[in-house]
Coordinates of C-alpha atoms and ligand atoms in Angstrom, one line a residue:
Chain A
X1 CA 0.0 0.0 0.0
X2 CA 2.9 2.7 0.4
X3 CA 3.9 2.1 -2.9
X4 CA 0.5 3.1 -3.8
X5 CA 0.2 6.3 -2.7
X6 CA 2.9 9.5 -3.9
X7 CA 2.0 12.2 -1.9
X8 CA -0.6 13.8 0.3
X9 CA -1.8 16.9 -0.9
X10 CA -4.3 19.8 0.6
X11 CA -5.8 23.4 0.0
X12 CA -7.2 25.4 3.0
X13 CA -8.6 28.0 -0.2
X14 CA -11.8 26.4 -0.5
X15 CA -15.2 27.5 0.5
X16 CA -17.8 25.0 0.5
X17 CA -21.6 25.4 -0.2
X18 CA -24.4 22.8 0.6
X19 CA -28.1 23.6 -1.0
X20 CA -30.1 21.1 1.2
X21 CA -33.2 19.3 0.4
X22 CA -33.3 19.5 -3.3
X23 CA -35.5 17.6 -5.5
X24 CA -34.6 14.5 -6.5
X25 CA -35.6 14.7 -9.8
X26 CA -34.5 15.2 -13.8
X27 CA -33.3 18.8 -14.3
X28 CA -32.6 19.7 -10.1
X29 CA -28.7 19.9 -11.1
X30 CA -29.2 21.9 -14.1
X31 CA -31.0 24.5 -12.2
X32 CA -28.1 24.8 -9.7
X33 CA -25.2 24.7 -12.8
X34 CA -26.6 26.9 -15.4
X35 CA -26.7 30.1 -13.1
X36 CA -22.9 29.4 -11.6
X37 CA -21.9 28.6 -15.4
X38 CA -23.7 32.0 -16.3
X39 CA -21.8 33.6 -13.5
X40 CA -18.6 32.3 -14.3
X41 CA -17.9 30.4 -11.2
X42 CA -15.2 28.1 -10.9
X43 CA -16.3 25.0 -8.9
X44 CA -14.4 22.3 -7.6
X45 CA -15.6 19.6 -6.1
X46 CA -19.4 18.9 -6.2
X47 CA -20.5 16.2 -4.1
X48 CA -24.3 14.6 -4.0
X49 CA -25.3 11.2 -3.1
X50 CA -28.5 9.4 -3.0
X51 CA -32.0 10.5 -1.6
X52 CA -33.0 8.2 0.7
X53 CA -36.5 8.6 0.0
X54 CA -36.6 9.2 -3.7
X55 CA -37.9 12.4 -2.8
X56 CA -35.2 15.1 -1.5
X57 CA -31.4 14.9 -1.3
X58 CA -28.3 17.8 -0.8
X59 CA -25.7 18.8 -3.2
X60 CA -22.2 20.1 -1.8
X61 CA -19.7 22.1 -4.1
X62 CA -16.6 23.7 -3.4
X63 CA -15.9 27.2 -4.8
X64 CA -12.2 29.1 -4.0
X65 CA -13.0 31.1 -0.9
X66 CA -12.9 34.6 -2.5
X67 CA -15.9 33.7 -4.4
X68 CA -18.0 32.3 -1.7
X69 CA -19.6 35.8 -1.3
X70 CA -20.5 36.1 -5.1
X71 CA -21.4 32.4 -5.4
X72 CA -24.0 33.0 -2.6
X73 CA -25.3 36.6 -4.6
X74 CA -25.7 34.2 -7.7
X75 CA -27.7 31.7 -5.8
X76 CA -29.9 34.2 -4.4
X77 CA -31.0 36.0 -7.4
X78 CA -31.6 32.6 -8.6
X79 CA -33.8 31.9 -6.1
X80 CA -36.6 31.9 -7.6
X81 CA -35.9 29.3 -10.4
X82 CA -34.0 27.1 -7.4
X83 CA -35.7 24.5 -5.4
X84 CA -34.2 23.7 -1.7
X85 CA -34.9 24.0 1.9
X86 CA -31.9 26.3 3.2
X87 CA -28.2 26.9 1.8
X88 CA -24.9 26.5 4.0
X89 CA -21.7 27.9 3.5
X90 CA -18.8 27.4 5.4
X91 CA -15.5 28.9 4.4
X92 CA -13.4 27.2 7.5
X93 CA -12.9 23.9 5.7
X94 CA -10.1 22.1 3.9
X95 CA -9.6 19.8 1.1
X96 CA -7.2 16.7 2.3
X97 CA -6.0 14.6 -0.6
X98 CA -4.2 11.0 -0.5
X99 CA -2.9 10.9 -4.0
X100 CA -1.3 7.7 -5.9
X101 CA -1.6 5.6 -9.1
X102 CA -3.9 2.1 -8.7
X103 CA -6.2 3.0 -6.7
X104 CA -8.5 0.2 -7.3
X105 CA -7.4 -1.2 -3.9
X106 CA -9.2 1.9 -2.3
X107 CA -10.7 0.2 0.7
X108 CA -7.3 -0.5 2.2
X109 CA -5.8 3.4 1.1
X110 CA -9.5 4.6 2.2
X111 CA -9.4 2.8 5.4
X112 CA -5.8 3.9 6.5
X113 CA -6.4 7.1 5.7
X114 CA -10.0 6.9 7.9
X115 CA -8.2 5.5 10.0
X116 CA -5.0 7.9 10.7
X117 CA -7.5 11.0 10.5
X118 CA -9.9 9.1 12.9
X119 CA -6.9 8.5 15.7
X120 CA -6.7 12.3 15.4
X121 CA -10.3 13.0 16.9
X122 CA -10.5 14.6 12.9
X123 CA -14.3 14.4 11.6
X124 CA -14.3 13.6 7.9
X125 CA -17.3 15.9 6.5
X126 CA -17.4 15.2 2.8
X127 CA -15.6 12.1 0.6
X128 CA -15.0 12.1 -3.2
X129 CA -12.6 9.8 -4.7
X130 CA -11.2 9.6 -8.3
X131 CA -9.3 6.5 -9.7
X132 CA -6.4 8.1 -8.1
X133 CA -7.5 10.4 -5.4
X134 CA -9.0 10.3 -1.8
X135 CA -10.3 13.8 -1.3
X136 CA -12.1 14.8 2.2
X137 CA -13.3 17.8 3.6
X138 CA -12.1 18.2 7.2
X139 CA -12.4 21.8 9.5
X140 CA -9.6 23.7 8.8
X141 CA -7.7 23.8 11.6
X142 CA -7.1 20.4 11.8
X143 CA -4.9 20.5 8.2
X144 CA -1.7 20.7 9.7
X145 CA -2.4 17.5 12.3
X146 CA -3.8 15.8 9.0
X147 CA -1.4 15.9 6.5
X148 CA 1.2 14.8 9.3
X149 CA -0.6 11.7 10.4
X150 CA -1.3 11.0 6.9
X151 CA 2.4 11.4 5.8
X152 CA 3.4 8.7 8.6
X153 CA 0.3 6.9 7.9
X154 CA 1.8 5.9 4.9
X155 CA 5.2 6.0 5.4
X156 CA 5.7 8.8 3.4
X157 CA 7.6 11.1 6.4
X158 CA 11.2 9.9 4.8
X159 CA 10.4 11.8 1.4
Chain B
X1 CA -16.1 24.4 -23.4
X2 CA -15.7 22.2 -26.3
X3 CA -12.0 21.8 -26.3
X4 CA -12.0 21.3 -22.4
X5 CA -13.8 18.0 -22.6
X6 CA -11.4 15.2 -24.5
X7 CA -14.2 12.1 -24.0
X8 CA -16.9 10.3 -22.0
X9 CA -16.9 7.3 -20.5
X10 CA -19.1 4.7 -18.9
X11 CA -18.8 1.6 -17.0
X12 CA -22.0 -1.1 -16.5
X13 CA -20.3 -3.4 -14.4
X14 CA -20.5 -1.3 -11.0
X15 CA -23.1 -1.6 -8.4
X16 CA -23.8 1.0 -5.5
X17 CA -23.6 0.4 -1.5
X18 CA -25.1 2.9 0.5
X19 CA -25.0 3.0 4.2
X20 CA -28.1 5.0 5.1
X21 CA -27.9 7.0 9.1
X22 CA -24.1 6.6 10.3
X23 CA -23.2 8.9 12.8
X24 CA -21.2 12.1 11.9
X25 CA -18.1 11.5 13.8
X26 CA -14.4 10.8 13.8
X27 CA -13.6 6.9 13.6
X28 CA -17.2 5.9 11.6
X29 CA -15.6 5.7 8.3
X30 CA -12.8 3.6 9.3
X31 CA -14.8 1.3 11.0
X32 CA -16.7 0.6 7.6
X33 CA -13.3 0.5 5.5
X34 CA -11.9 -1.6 7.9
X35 CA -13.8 -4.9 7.0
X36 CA -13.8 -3.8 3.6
X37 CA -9.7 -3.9 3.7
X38 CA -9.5 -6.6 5.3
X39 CA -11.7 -8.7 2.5
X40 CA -10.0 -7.3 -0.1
X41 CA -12.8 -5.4 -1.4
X42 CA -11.9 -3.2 -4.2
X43 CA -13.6 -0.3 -4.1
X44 CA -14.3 2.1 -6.6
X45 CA -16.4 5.3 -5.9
X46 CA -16.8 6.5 -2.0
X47 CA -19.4 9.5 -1.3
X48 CA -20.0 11.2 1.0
X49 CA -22.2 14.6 1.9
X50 CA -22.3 16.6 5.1
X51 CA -24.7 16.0 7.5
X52 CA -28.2 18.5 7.9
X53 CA -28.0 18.1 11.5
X54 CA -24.6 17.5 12.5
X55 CA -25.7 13.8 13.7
X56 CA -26.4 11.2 10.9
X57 CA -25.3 11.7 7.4
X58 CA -25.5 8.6 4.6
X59 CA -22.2 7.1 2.9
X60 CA -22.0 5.5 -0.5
X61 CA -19.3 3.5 -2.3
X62 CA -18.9 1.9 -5.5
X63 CA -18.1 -1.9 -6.4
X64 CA -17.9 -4.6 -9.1
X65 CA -20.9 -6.3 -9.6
X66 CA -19.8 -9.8 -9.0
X67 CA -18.4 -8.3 -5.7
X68 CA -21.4 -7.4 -4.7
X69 CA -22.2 -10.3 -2.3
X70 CA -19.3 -10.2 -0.8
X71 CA -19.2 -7.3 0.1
X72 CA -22.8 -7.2 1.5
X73 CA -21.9 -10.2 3.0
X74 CA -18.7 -8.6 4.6
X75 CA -20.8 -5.9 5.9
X76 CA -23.3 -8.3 7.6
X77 CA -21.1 -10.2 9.6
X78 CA -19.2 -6.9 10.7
X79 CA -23.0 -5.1 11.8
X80 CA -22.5 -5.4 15.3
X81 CA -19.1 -2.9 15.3
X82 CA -20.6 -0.9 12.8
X83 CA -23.8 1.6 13.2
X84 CA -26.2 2.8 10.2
X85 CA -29.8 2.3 10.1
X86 CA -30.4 1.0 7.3
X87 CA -28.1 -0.6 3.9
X88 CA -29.1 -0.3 0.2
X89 CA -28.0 -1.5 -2.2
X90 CA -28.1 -1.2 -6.4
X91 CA -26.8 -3.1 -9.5
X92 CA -29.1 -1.3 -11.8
X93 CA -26.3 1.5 -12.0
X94 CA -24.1 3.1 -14.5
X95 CA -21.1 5.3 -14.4
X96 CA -21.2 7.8 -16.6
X97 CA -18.1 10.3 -16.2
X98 CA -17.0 13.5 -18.6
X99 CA -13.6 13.6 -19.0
X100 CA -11.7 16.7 -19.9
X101 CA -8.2 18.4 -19.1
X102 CA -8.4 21.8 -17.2
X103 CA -11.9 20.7 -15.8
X104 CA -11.2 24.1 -13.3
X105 CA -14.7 25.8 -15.0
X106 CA -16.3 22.7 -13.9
X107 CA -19.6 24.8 -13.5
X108 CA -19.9 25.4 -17.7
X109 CA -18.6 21.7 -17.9
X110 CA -21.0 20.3 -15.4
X111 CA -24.0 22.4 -16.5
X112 CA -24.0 21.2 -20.1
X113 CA -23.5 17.6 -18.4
X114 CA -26.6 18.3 -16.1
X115 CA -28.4 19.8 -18.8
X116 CA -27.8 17.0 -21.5
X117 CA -29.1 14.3 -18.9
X118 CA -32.3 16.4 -17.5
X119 CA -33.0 16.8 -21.5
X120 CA -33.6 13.2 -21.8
X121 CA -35.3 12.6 -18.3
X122 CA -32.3 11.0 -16.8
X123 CA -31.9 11.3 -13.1
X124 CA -28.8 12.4 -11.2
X125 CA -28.5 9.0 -8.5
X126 CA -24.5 10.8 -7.3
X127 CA -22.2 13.2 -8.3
X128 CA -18.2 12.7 -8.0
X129 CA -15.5 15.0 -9.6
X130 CA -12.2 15.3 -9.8
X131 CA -9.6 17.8 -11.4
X132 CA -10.3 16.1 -14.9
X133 CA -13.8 14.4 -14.4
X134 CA -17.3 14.8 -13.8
X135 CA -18.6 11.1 -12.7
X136 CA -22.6 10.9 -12.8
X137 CA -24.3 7.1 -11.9
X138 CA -27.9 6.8 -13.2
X139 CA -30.3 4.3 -13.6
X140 CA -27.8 1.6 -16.0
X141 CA -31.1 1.8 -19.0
X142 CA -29.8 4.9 -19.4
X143 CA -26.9 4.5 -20.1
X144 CA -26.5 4.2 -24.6
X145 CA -28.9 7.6 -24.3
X146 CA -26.7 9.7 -21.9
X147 CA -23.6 8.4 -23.5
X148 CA -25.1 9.5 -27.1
X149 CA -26.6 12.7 -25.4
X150 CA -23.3 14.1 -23.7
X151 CA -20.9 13.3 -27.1
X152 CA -23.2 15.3 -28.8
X153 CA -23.7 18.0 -26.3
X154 CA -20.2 18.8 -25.9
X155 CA -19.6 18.3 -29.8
X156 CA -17.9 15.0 -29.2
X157 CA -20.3 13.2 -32.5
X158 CA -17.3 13.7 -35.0
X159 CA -14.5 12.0 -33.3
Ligands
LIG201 C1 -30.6 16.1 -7.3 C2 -30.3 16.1 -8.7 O1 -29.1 15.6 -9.1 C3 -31.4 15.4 -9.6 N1 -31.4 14.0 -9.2 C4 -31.1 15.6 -11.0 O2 -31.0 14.7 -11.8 O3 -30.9 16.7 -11.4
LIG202 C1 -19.5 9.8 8.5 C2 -18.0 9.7 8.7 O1 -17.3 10.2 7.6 C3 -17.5 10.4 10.0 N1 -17.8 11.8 9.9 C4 -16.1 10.1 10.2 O2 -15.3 11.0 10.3 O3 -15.7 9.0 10.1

């Protein structure tokens, strides 16, 4: 597994933005997209997983923390065309990366990292993974503490 | 736009795990992976959102198909260390992912993505990006439709 993963990489920059209790239904994403894509916003990650119900679920996305203020503006005069229950923003996160190629074993990166962020006390708020990424969202005053037990987590302090 | 987005691919043989209610805090995802690591499972997708309430919030992962029992069957005999309400599970699904270099405008990129599926009716089940990809999974009938409505909404037909 060390030889799987390069590096460990993170970005305190990020703002993230969670429209809660949107429609599960064709279209619901579009109506989010097409006024950031009008605005220009550049979004990062955008998280959503399934409604338990069928009925309503919650869509994250991450926006670079100067344009948390004019992603909310854009949202708001949208409002009208949007359907969700409330909007949260919170600008004190970070994005924690575990980066490496062959992935495919993710469960035993996933769970060591998990794990090493876990022995911290470190809540993990959001996961998205890539073929050869683990990104999490974790508050950001925990980055420094992360990226160290991470580094010894897998072995990578002699770099 | 155009000449951000290099291809789009698909994958039929995955089938989605979703741990519905587990608590929001530290050590609850590495209590999952853990039995997952230790059988091996390879994993593909892991998502998760933030939680409304700061107390329960839903995780979902990714596998092959013919891993599915397993891995159900993994879960189950590991139920009494872990806590979740309830466990779905899919095989009906299909990946569907935009792949492009410089994917930083996501919001253009993921609109017309968005846009292209709600055209044909075709629900959003979870969202996963990356740097250089936009994975969707929907209901696997879809799948020859969004594949054929996504090449030709990012001008992909002439390739
Ligand atoms: C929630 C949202 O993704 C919805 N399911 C859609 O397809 O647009
Ligand atoms: C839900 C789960 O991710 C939890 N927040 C943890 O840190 O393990």
């Amino acid at each position: 597994e060390q030889e799987l993963v390069s590096g460990i990489a993170y970005n305190r920059d990020e703002a993230k933005i969670t429209l809660i209790g949107v429609p599960d239904r064709p279209g619901i994403a579009a109506s989010v997209f097409g006024p950031l894509a009008d605005a220009n916003v550049n979004v990062d990650m955008i998280v959503q997983n399934v409604s338990h119900d069928g009925r309503l679920t919650d869509m994250t996305f991450t926006v670079a923390r100067p344009d948390l203020q004019r992603t909310m503006k854009t949202l708001d005069q949208a409002k009208n065309m949007l359907k969700f229950e409330r909007i949260l923003s919170d600008s004190n996160v970070a994005k924690i990366s575990v980066i490496g190629v062959g992935m495919r074993s993710h469960a035993g990166v996933a769970n060591t990292m998990f794990k090493a962020l876990a022995e911290k006390g470190i809540n993990i708020q959001v996961i998205s993974t890539s073929e050869i990424k683990i990104s999490v969202l974790i508050a950001e005053e925990y980055t420094e503490l992360a990226v160290r037990a991470l580094h010894s987590a897998y072995g990578l302090d002699n770099d």
